[in-house]
Structure formats: structure tokens, C-alpha cells
Amino acid sequence: MEAASQEISSTSEKTNVEKTDNVIQAWIIDYYFATLCRLFKERAHDEFRKTMKIFEVLVDGLDACPQRSDLPAQRTICCFLTRVMDGKNLGIRYDDRVEITPLMSALTIWDLLKSYTDSALHSKIQKLLTVQSVVVCVKSGNAKIAKETMKWLQEQNVVPENLQRMLATILKKKDSCDQPLLNLSFEELMEDIDTFLETFNQQSSSVFLIEAASKVVQGCQERSDESIETEKSDDTPSTTQSTKPKHKRKLLSQRRSGPWGANSIKKEEATLKRTNVYSKFITRAEASMNLNILSTSSVPLKMETPTRSPTKARRKWTYEEDQRLKAGVRKFGVGHWKEILNEFDFGNRTGVNLKDRWRNLQNHRLHV
């Protein structure tokens, strides 16, 4: 009876751990979704694609999370954003049918997001997608793809009659600089999608991790400011005291307040220690940022420090590198370190580094 009770308790605990993991992973997905929206707004194509690889592995590997109903929408939106980012690249295909360009594919997905935006904005973005699907082909000088796109749009019944005449004129002239279309530019399409993302993030998406991290950073900054102010206030009396002439009354007051002077020294030491701790935190953060920049530039770390001290600490793993490693293991499995290195950016780390870090992550998880 007791064994059965323990088994039920163990099963319940395991279920709770799994649910907790799903909630935490959903928060991580929220963070990467917010990052993708920011990179889309910045038009940072390369960084967007790198982050999208991690997001795809995370969201596809997440089990059902009843507390969150917006995760499927986030995935659909990211599929849409990826196609729009590649909208001008006619050599990329997302569908089995070769004639479907990225913007044509984006137009199909946009129809699935109708319930997440108001009808006016949805109609405007649909119109811009329709126009740009043809205009991009004309601008690239590919009249054949432009005609195939126009035919596909007519089959889908997404082109109003007045817009059909306008696009037909463009195809006939082979000129995308028609005056009526100057107000329907690709950049306007991107800006309207930015508006949609802002509205969606305000109404549906959670930014718990970002808000929590912002509070930590703000708290560190406030403690640093307090330390600086404390140091200034401690320095001011001593400076003033040294410039004033000494007399008997001054000496008596100094003798009487002797014990307070000792406490003041301890207080100053504590302030300096606290400042040093924060300085180390800033230094490590800056070093991590520099290493990330070097790794993306393919600059070897050993060239940066040829006379390396044997006592110097090894480069620490960043949160982003841990997430890439976890995403890689989910996609390729444990032991496939070479494939993971080829897929994700780890700077100059080796397969042995990845193996050791994965072992440490597993050990840490077992003891938490």
C-alpha cells in the first residue's frame, strides 16, 4: 500500500515537473518571438534567420501547453515573417509547387491570421502582398514568373477587378514604376506588418522573461548609482576636514567619535566591495558581448590573446549558446556535435566543448 502511494506521488511529481518545464519553455519561446519581431523591424536579415532556426526547433519540440493558446499563432506569424523577409528573393521556395514565390506563400498564410488583426489592416496588407507579388517579379526582369503569379492570384480570387486591371497594365508595359503603384511600395508593406506585430504583442504575447531581465538590469544599475553616491558622500567630509585648521575643540570631538570612525571605514570597505562585485559583473558581460562579436566575424580567439596567462579563466558559456546547444541536441540528438556546430554559431568552440557543456547541463538539471 505504501509502495503504491509512493509510486503515485512520484508520478504526480514527474507530471508537475513536465508541466513546469513546458511553461518555462513557453516563456523562452516568447523571448525568441519578441526578438524575431524586433529583428524584422530592424530588417536584420541574417540575424533574423539565425534566430529563426532556434525558434523553429523550440516551438516544434514543445509539448501541449494548455496555459498558452497563442503559441500556434506565434509559429504561424513567424512562418509569415520569414516569407516576407525573403519576398524579393525569387530563388527561394517554401512550397512544393515550384511556381509559388515567397510572397505568394506569405499571402496564403496571411489569410490564416485574419482573426488576429482588424479587418481594415488585414485587407490593406493583403492588397500590398498581392501587388508586390507581381511587382517584385517585374522589377527583377522575370516576366514569365510575373505572368504565372498573376494567373495564380486570379485563380485564388484574391485580386479585386480594379487591381487586376492595374497589374495587367504593369505586365503589358513591363514597368513597375506606374504612378498608382508608387503608394503601394514594399517598404509600406513592411511598415504595416510592423504595426500588426506591435498590436499582437500588446494583446496576445507574453514578455515575462524580458520584463524580469529588465528589472534585474535596472536593479543592478540602481545599486551601482547608490554605491557611487555613497562613495562621494564618504569622501566629502574627509576632504573638508583636512582643509580646515585644527583646534582643541576639534581634537576633543575626534577622540569622542573614535568608534564611529572605525565603523565608517568598515562601511566604506563594504561599499567598495559591492562596487567591485558590480564592476566584475559589467566586465564579464562586456567580455561576453565582445566574444559574440568576434565569433560572428570568424576571428579566432587565440589571435586576440597570443600571450595568454595560464591562470586566466576560460570563456564562459552564454545563455544564447546554451539555447543553441539545446536546440541542436533536439534536432540532431546527443553525440552529433559536428552537425550541431555546422548548424548553429558557437564561435571557435569544438565538439569536445559542446560535449562537456552538455554533460554539465545534464548534471546541473539532475541536482536542481
Tab-separated table of C-alpha atoms in Angstrom:
chain	number	residue	atom	x	y	z
A	1	MET	CA	0.000	0.000	0.000
A	2	GLU	CA	2.831	2.314	0.956
A	3	ALA	CA	4.727	1.427	-2.240
A	4	ALA	CA	1.663	2.239	-4.338
A	5	SER	CA	1.309	5.586	-2.563
A	6	GLN	CA	4.960	6.420	-3.251
A	7	GLU	CA	4.543	5.473	-6.915
A	8	ILE	CA	1.500	7.767	-7.255
A	9	SER	CA	3.413	10.582	-5.551
A	10	SER	CA	6.402	10.051	-7.863
A	11	THR	CA	4.171	10.064	-10.952
A	12	SER	CA	2.423	13.244	-9.802
A	13	GLU	CA	5.760	14.947	-9.124
A	14	LYS	CA	7.056	13.943	-12.560
A	15	THR	CA	3.905	15.348	-14.191
A	16	ASN	CA	4.318	18.642	-12.340
A	17	VAL	CA	7.960	18.885	-13.425
A	18	GLU	CA	6.976	18.305	-17.052
A	19	LYS	CA	4.257	20.966	-16.848
A	20	THR	CA	6.709	23.393	-15.240
A	21	ASP	CA	9.250	22.700	-17.985
A	22	ASN	CA	6.595	23.416	-20.616
A	23	VAL	CA	5.697	26.755	-19.019
A	24	ILE	CA	9.368	27.776	-18.808
A	25	GLN	CA	9.944	26.714	-22.401
A	26	ALA	CA	6.886	28.733	-23.447
A	27	TRP	CA	8.478	31.796	-21.800
A	28	ILE	CA	11.683	31.135	-23.731
A	29	ILE	CA	9.665	30.888	-26.953
A	30	ASP	CA	8.056	34.234	-26.078
A	31	TYR	CA	11.517	35.754	-25.725
A	32	TYR	CA	12.656	34.493	-29.122
A	33	PHE	CA	9.378	35.539	-30.725
A	34	ALA	CA	9.838	39.081	-29.384
A	35	THR	CA	13.432	39.010	-30.650
A	36	LEU	CA	12.275	37.934	-34.122
A	37	CYS	CA	9.729	40.772	-34.207
A	38	ARG	CA	12.470	43.244	-33.272
A	39	LEU	CA	14.879	41.880	-35.898
A	40	PHE	CA	12.118	42.029	-38.517
A	41	LYS	CA	11.500	45.676	-37.659
A	42	GLU	CA	15.252	46.359	-37.911
A	43	ARG	CA	15.376	44.463	-41.266
A	44	ALA	CA	18.318	42.456	-39.868
A	45	HIS	CA	18.005	39.588	-42.332
A	46	ASP	CA	20.994	37.451	-41.262
A	47	GLU	CA	20.324	37.680	-37.520
A	48	PHE	CA	16.646	37.029	-38.193
A	49	ARG	CA	17.420	33.740	-39.975
A	50	LYS	CA	19.821	32.587	-37.223
A	51	THR	CA	17.259	33.270	-34.500
A	52	MET	CA	14.505	31.641	-36.554
A	53	LYS	CA	16.420	28.335	-36.579
A	54	ILE	CA	16.417	28.276	-32.775
A	55	PHE	CA	12.767	29.326	-32.574
A	56	GLU	CA	11.702	26.601	-35.007
A	57	VAL	CA	13.386	23.839	-33.001
A	58	LEU	CA	11.970	25.143	-29.701
A	59	VAL	CA	8.371	25.602	-30.810
A	60	ASP	CA	8.227	22.295	-32.708
A	61	GLY	CA	9.686	20.436	-29.714
A	62	LEU	CA	7.251	21.900	-27.173
A	63	ASP	CA	4.544	19.595	-25.865
A	64	ALA	CA	0.986	20.840	-25.421
A	65	CYS	CA	0.809	23.811	-23.056
A	66	PRO	CA	-2.858	24.369	-22.019
A	67	GLN	CA	-1.981	27.628	-20.250
A	68	ARG	CA	-0.961	29.204	-23.540
A	69	SER	CA	-3.243	29.313	-26.565
A	70	ASP	CA	-1.181	31.850	-28.530
A	71	LEU	CA	1.849	29.644	-29.299
A	72	PRO	CA	0.404	28.219	-32.571
A	73	ALA	CA	-0.317	31.796	-33.678
A	74	GLN	CA	3.279	32.789	-32.928
A	75	ARG	CA	4.507	29.928	-35.110
A	76	THR	CA	2.170	30.921	-37.953
A	77	ILE	CA	3.269	34.561	-37.708
A	78	CYS	CA	6.930	33.530	-37.867
A	79	CYS	CA	6.234	31.447	-40.988
A	80	PHE	CA	4.648	34.557	-42.482
A	81	LEU	CA	7.520	36.870	-41.477
A	82	THR	CA	10.139	34.513	-42.916
A	83	ARG	CA	8.473	34.520	-46.320
A	84	VAL	CA	8.082	38.309	-46.348
A	85	MET	CA	11.763	38.755	-45.415
A	86	ASP	CA	12.636	36.604	-48.448
A	87	GLY	CA	9.976	38.293	-50.593
A	88	LYS	CA	12.417	39.804	-53.084
A	89	ASN	CA	14.412	36.594	-53.462
A	90	LEU	CA	12.707	34.687	-56.264
A	91	GLY	CA	15.207	31.835	-55.984
A	92	ILE	CA	13.779	30.665	-52.651
A	93	ARG	CA	10.798	28.352	-52.387
A	94	TYR	CA	8.716	27.373	-49.347
A	95	ASP	CA	6.112	25.217	-51.094
A	96	ASP	CA	6.228	22.016	-53.121
A	97	ARG	CA	4.949	23.830	-56.209
A	98	VAL	CA	7.896	25.497	-57.920
A	99	GLU	CA	5.858	28.435	-59.223
A	100	ILE	CA	4.895	29.603	-55.702
A	101	THR	CA	7.170	32.530	-54.767
A	102	PRO	CA	7.801	33.581	-51.121
A	103	LEU	CA	5.248	36.418	-51.289
A	104	MET	CA	2.616	34.160	-52.836
A	105	SER	CA	3.177	31.711	-49.986
A	106	ALA	CA	3.015	34.592	-47.473
A	107	LEU	CA	-0.326	35.654	-48.945
A	108	THR	CA	-1.772	32.202	-48.235
A	109	ILE	CA	-0.525	32.243	-44.634
A	110	TRP	CA	-1.759	35.802	-44.074
A	111	ASP	CA	-5.298	34.579	-44.658
A	112	LEU	CA	-4.878	32.270	-41.621
A	113	LEU	CA	-4.131	35.289	-39.407
A	114	LYS	CA	-7.361	37.133	-40.164
A	115	SER	CA	-8.696	36.677	-36.619
A	116	TYR	CA	-5.595	38.271	-35.066
A	117	THR	CA	-5.937	41.716	-36.654
A	118	ASP	CA	-8.657	44.200	-37.517
A	119	SER	CA	-10.289	43.866	-40.928
A	120	ALA	CA	-9.006	47.193	-42.296
A	121	LEU	CA	-5.334	46.412	-41.611
A	122	HIS	CA	-5.742	42.832	-42.801
A	123	SER	CA	-7.255	43.987	-46.118
A	124	LYS	CA	-4.528	46.589	-46.630
A	125	ILE	CA	-1.692	44.115	-46.050
A	126	GLN	CA	-3.427	41.589	-48.325
A	127	LYS	CA	-3.617	44.192	-51.080
A	128	LEU	CA	0.051	45.146	-50.650
A	129	LEU	CA	1.091	41.480	-50.724
A	130	THR	CA	-0.916	40.935	-53.905
A	131	VAL	CA	0.646	43.916	-55.678
A	132	GLN	CA	4.194	43.187	-54.527
A	133	SER	CA	3.902	39.539	-55.597
A	134	VAL	CA	3.743	40.807	-59.189
A	135	VAL	CA	5.874	43.961	-58.862
A	136	VAL	CA	8.855	42.087	-57.395
A	137	CYS	CA	8.870	39.761	-60.419
A	138	VAL	CA	8.667	42.696	-62.862
A	139	LYS	CA	11.472	44.584	-61.100
A	140	SER	CA	13.697	41.509	-61.275
A	141	GLY	CA	13.083	41.356	-65.029
A	142	ASN	CA	11.355	37.972	-64.884
A	143	ALA	CA	8.202	38.448	-66.963
A	144	LYS	CA	7.442	34.716	-67.060
A	145	ILE	CA	7.207	34.380	-63.272
A	146	ALA	CA	5.204	37.630	-63.152
A	147	LYS	CA	2.595	36.190	-65.548
A	148	GLU	CA	2.449	32.900	-63.626
A	149	THR	CA	1.985	34.858	-60.401
A	150	MET	CA	-0.829	36.899	-61.919
A	151	LYS	CA	-2.550	33.741	-63.135
A	152	TRP	CA	-2.253	32.145	-59.678
A	153	LEU	CA	-3.677	35.261	-57.994
A	154	GLN	CA	-6.684	35.207	-60.304
A	155	GLU	CA	-7.266	31.525	-59.519
A	156	GLN	CA	-7.197	32.295	-55.797
A	157	ASN	CA	-9.783	35.083	-56.247
A	158	VAL	CA	-7.755	37.498	-54.122
A	159	VAL	CA	-7.442	40.270	-56.715
A	160	PRO	CA	-10.235	42.863	-56.992
A	161	GLU	CA	-11.224	43.832	-60.545
A	162	ASN	CA	-9.703	47.330	-60.402
A	163	LEU	CA	-6.428	45.901	-59.089
A	164	GLN	CA	-6.416	43.264	-61.828
A	165	ARG	CA	-6.515	45.981	-64.500
A	166	MET	CA	-3.689	47.843	-62.789
A	167	LEU	CA	-1.489	44.743	-62.576
A	168	ALA	CA	-2.337	43.761	-66.156
A	169	THR	CA	-1.108	47.185	-67.292
A	170	ILE	CA	2.167	46.659	-65.446
A	171	LEU	CA	2.675	43.270	-67.088
A	172	LYS	CA	1.934	44.736	-70.500
A	173	LYS	CA	4.324	47.686	-70.062
A	174	LYS	CA	6.827	45.609	-68.065
A	175	ASP	CA	7.213	48.677	-65.861
A	176	SER	CA	6.646	48.681	-62.090
A	177	CYS	CA	7.002	52.487	-61.807
A	178	ASP	CA	3.349	53.113	-62.614
A	179	GLN	CA	2.141	56.152	-60.674
A	180	PRO	CA	-0.820	54.445	-58.904
A	181	LEU	CA	1.538	51.800	-57.511
A	182	LEU	CA	4.078	54.240	-56.077
A	183	ASN	CA	1.902	54.423	-52.952
A	184	LEU	CA	1.904	50.614	-52.636
A	185	SER	CA	5.613	50.039	-52.065
A	186	PHE	CA	7.366	47.078	-50.469
A	187	GLU	CA	8.536	49.298	-47.602
A	188	GLU	CA	4.944	50.279	-46.843
A	189	LEU	CA	4.094	46.584	-46.681
A	190	MET	CA	6.869	46.049	-44.126
A	191	GLU	CA	5.751	49.031	-42.029
A	192	ASP	CA	2.145	47.809	-41.931
A	193	ILE	CA	3.353	44.387	-40.804
A	194	ASP	CA	5.335	46.169	-38.056
A	195	THR	CA	2.061	47.724	-36.901
A	196	PHE	CA	0.386	44.311	-36.872
A	197	LEU	CA	3.229	42.833	-34.770
A	198	GLU	CA	3.051	45.648	-32.221
A	199	THR	CA	-0.695	45.117	-31.805
A	200	PHE	CA	-0.331	41.345	-31.496
A	201	ASN	CA	2.442	41.593	-28.890
A	202	GLN	CA	0.405	44.023	-26.801
A	203	GLN	CA	-2.738	41.886	-26.839
A	204	SER	CA	-1.587	38.274	-27.005
A	205	SER	CA	2.101	37.621	-26.458
A	206	SER	CA	3.832	37.366	-23.074
A	207	VAL	CA	7.130	39.145	-22.384
A	208	PHE	CA	7.688	37.760	-18.877
A	209	LEU	CA	11.391	36.940	-19.361
A	210	ILE	CA	12.144	40.319	-20.922
A	211	GLU	CA	10.375	42.178	-18.114
A	212	ALA	CA	12.132	40.084	-15.439
A	213	ALA	CA	15.540	40.632	-17.056
A	214	SER	CA	14.862	44.372	-17.354
A	215	LYS	CA	14.121	44.550	-13.612
A	216	VAL	CA	17.399	42.760	-12.830
A	217	VAL	CA	19.387	45.152	-15.026
A	218	GLN	CA	17.588	48.154	-13.552
A	219	GLY	CA	18.257	46.890	-10.017
A	220	CYS	CA	21.969	46.461	-10.746
A	221	GLN	CA	22.132	49.967	-12.184
A	222	GLU	CA	20.364	51.463	-9.149
A	223	ARG	CA	22.720	49.673	-6.734
A	224	SER	CA	25.680	50.928	-8.734
A	225	ASP	CA	24.370	54.505	-8.593
A	226	GLU	CA	23.823	54.178	-4.840
A	227	SER	CA	27.385	52.917	-4.391
A	228	ILE	CA	28.784	55.868	-6.322
A	229	GLU	CA	26.711	58.331	-4.276
A	230	THR	CA	27.821	56.660	-1.029
A	231	GLU	CA	31.483	56.920	-2.029
A	232	LYS	CA	31.058	60.601	-2.846
A	233	SER	CA	29.341	61.316	0.476
A	234	ASP	CA	32.079	59.421	2.357
A	235	ASP	CA	34.841	61.319	0.561
A	236	THR	CA	33.371	64.808	1.063
A	237	PRO	CA	33.676	65.110	4.898
A	238	SER	CA	37.275	63.854	4.947
A	239	THR	CA	38.293	66.386	2.303
A	240	THR	CA	36.589	69.231	4.131
A	241	GLN	CA	38.105	68.163	7.422
A	242	SER	CA	41.660	68.173	6.056
A	243	THR	CA	41.352	71.729	4.724
A	244	LYS	CA	40.064	73.250	7.979
A	245	PRO	CA	42.508	74.401	10.726
A	246	LYS	CA	42.650	72.124	13.775
A	247	HIS	CA	41.976	73.425	17.321
A	248	LYS	CA	41.370	71.957	20.795
A	249	ARG	CA	37.617	71.619	20.470
A	250	LYS	CA	38.103	69.717	17.218
A	251	LEU	CA	40.500	67.304	18.884
A	252	LEU	CA	38.018	66.526	21.682
A	253	SER	CA	35.267	65.762	19.182
A	254	GLN	CA	37.587	63.458	17.243
A	255	ARG	CA	38.510	61.490	20.363
A	256	ARG	CA	34.865	61.142	21.380
A	257	SER	CA	33.802	59.849	17.982
A	258	GLY	CA	36.655	57.380	17.607
A	259	PRO	CA	34.474	54.217	17.428
A	260	TRP	CA	32.241	55.818	14.784
A	261	GLY	CA	35.283	56.438	12.624
A	262	ALA	CA	36.065	52.708	12.606
A	263	ASN	CA	32.513	51.881	11.535
A	264	SER	CA	32.790	54.480	8.840
A	265	ILE	CA	35.885	52.740	7.494
A	266	LYS	CA	34.082	49.392	7.505
A	267	LYS	CA	31.158	50.973	5.714
A	268	GLU	CA	33.479	52.373	3.069
A	269	GLU	CA	35.152	48.960	2.617
A	270	ALA	CA	31.747	47.316	2.209
A	271	THR	CA	30.792	49.940	-0.359
A	272	LEU	CA	33.987	49.343	-2.307
A	273	LYS	CA	33.461	45.573	-2.235
A	274	ARG	CA	29.919	45.990	-3.506
A	275	THR	CA	31.156	48.269	-6.298
A	276	ASN	CA	33.870	45.771	-7.233
A	277	VAL	CA	31.319	42.962	-7.499
A	278	TYR	CA	29.211	45.054	-9.870
A	279	SER	CA	32.319	46.024	-11.845
A	280	LYS	CA	33.147	42.339	-12.313
A	281	PHE	CA	29.575	41.734	-13.496
A	282	ILE	CA	29.872	44.510	-16.082
A	283	THR	CA	33.308	43.332	-17.207
A	284	ARG	CA	32.111	39.776	-17.758
A	285	ALA	CA	29.039	40.966	-19.641
A	286	GLU	CA	31.167	43.182	-21.893
A	287	ALA	CA	33.631	40.336	-22.477
A	288	SER	CA	30.778	38.031	-23.449
A	289	MET	CA	29.471	40.620	-25.904
A	290	ASN	CA	32.926	41.023	-27.429
A	291	LEU	CA	33.347	37.274	-27.832
A	292	ASN	CA	29.990	37.015	-29.552
A	293	ILE	CA	31.037	39.728	-31.999
A	294	LEU	CA	34.360	38.025	-32.695
A	295	SER	CA	32.755	34.648	-33.256
A	296	THR	CA	30.290	36.045	-35.811
A	297	SER	CA	33.223	37.669	-37.598
A	298	SER	CA	35.085	34.333	-37.645
A	299	VAL	CA	38.064	35.816	-35.805
A	300	PRO	CA	39.930	33.140	-33.761
A	301	LEU	CA	40.086	33.867	-30.057
A	302	LYS	CA	43.753	32.876	-29.781
A	303	MET	CA	44.776	35.652	-32.198
A	304	GLU	CA	43.223	38.159	-29.811
A	305	THR	CA	45.351	36.968	-26.835
A	306	PRO	CA	48.610	35.356	-28.051
A	307	THR	CA	50.332	35.663	-24.636
A	308	ARG	CA	47.560	34.093	-22.652
A	309	SER	CA	48.063	33.771	-18.918
A	310	PRO	CA	47.657	30.181	-17.604
A	311	THR	CA	45.551	31.486	-14.717
A	312	LYS	CA	43.057	33.295	-16.985
A	313	ALA	CA	39.551	31.843	-16.779
A	314	ARG	CA	38.095	30.082	-19.808
A	315	ARG	CA	35.407	31.810	-21.831
A	316	LYS	CA	32.087	31.278	-20.116
A	317	TRP	CA	29.076	29.878	-21.898
A	318	THR	CA	26.400	32.474	-22.570
A	319	TYR	CA	22.656	31.933	-22.230
A	320	GLU	CA	22.278	32.166	-26.029
A	321	GLU	CA	24.951	29.479	-26.588
A	322	ASP	CA	23.193	27.153	-24.127
A	323	GLN	CA	19.921	27.625	-26.015
A	324	ARG	CA	21.654	26.874	-29.345
A	325	LEU	CA	23.186	23.720	-27.846
A	326	LYS	CA	19.806	22.522	-26.531
A	327	ALA	CA	18.172	23.287	-29.865
A	328	GLY	CA	20.921	21.364	-31.665
A	329	VAL	CA	20.534	18.297	-29.444
A	330	ARG	CA	16.765	18.339	-30.005
A	331	LYS	CA	17.289	18.451	-33.760
A	332	PHE	CA	20.268	16.078	-34.254
A	333	GLY	CA	20.481	14.114	-30.988
A	334	VAL	CA	23.227	13.683	-28.378
A	335	GLY	CA	26.652	12.928	-29.847
A	336	HIS	CA	26.141	14.636	-33.203
A	337	TRP	CA	28.341	17.549	-32.195
A	338	LYS	CA	29.762	18.106	-35.691
A	339	GLU	CA	26.295	18.546	-37.209
A	340	ILE	CA	25.306	20.900	-34.382
A	341	LEU	CA	28.457	23.001	-34.946
A	342	ASN	CA	27.643	23.267	-38.651
A	343	GLU	CA	24.033	24.305	-37.996
A	344	PHE	CA	24.489	26.792	-35.119
A	345	ASP	CA	27.016	29.503	-34.285
A	346	PHE	CA	29.322	28.692	-31.332
A	347	GLY	CA	32.297	30.838	-32.271
A	348	ASN	CA	35.518	28.817	-32.096
A	349	ARG	CA	34.200	26.099	-29.774
A	350	THR	CA	34.875	22.454	-30.671
A	351	GLY	CA	32.799	19.317	-30.499
A	352	VAL	CA	34.564	18.417	-27.233
A	353	ASN	CA	33.479	21.777	-25.770
A	354	LEU	CA	29.873	21.040	-26.747
A	355	LYS	CA	30.063	17.534	-25.269
A	356	ASP	CA	31.462	18.813	-21.940
A	357	ARG	CA	28.903	21.609	-21.725
A	358	TRP	CA	26.023	19.226	-22.440
A	359	ARG	CA	27.263	16.903	-19.658
A	360	ASN	CA	27.408	19.864	-17.252
A	361	LEU	CA	23.880	20.952	-18.197
A	362	GLN	CA	22.558	17.430	-17.613
A	363	ASN	CA	24.344	17.117	-14.238
A	364	HIS	CA	23.044	20.513	-13.151
A	365	ARG	CA	19.498	19.534	-14.096
A	366	LEU	CA	19.736	16.309	-12.061
A	367	HIS	CA	20.867	18.111	-8.918
A	368	VAL	CA	18.431	21.042	-9.119
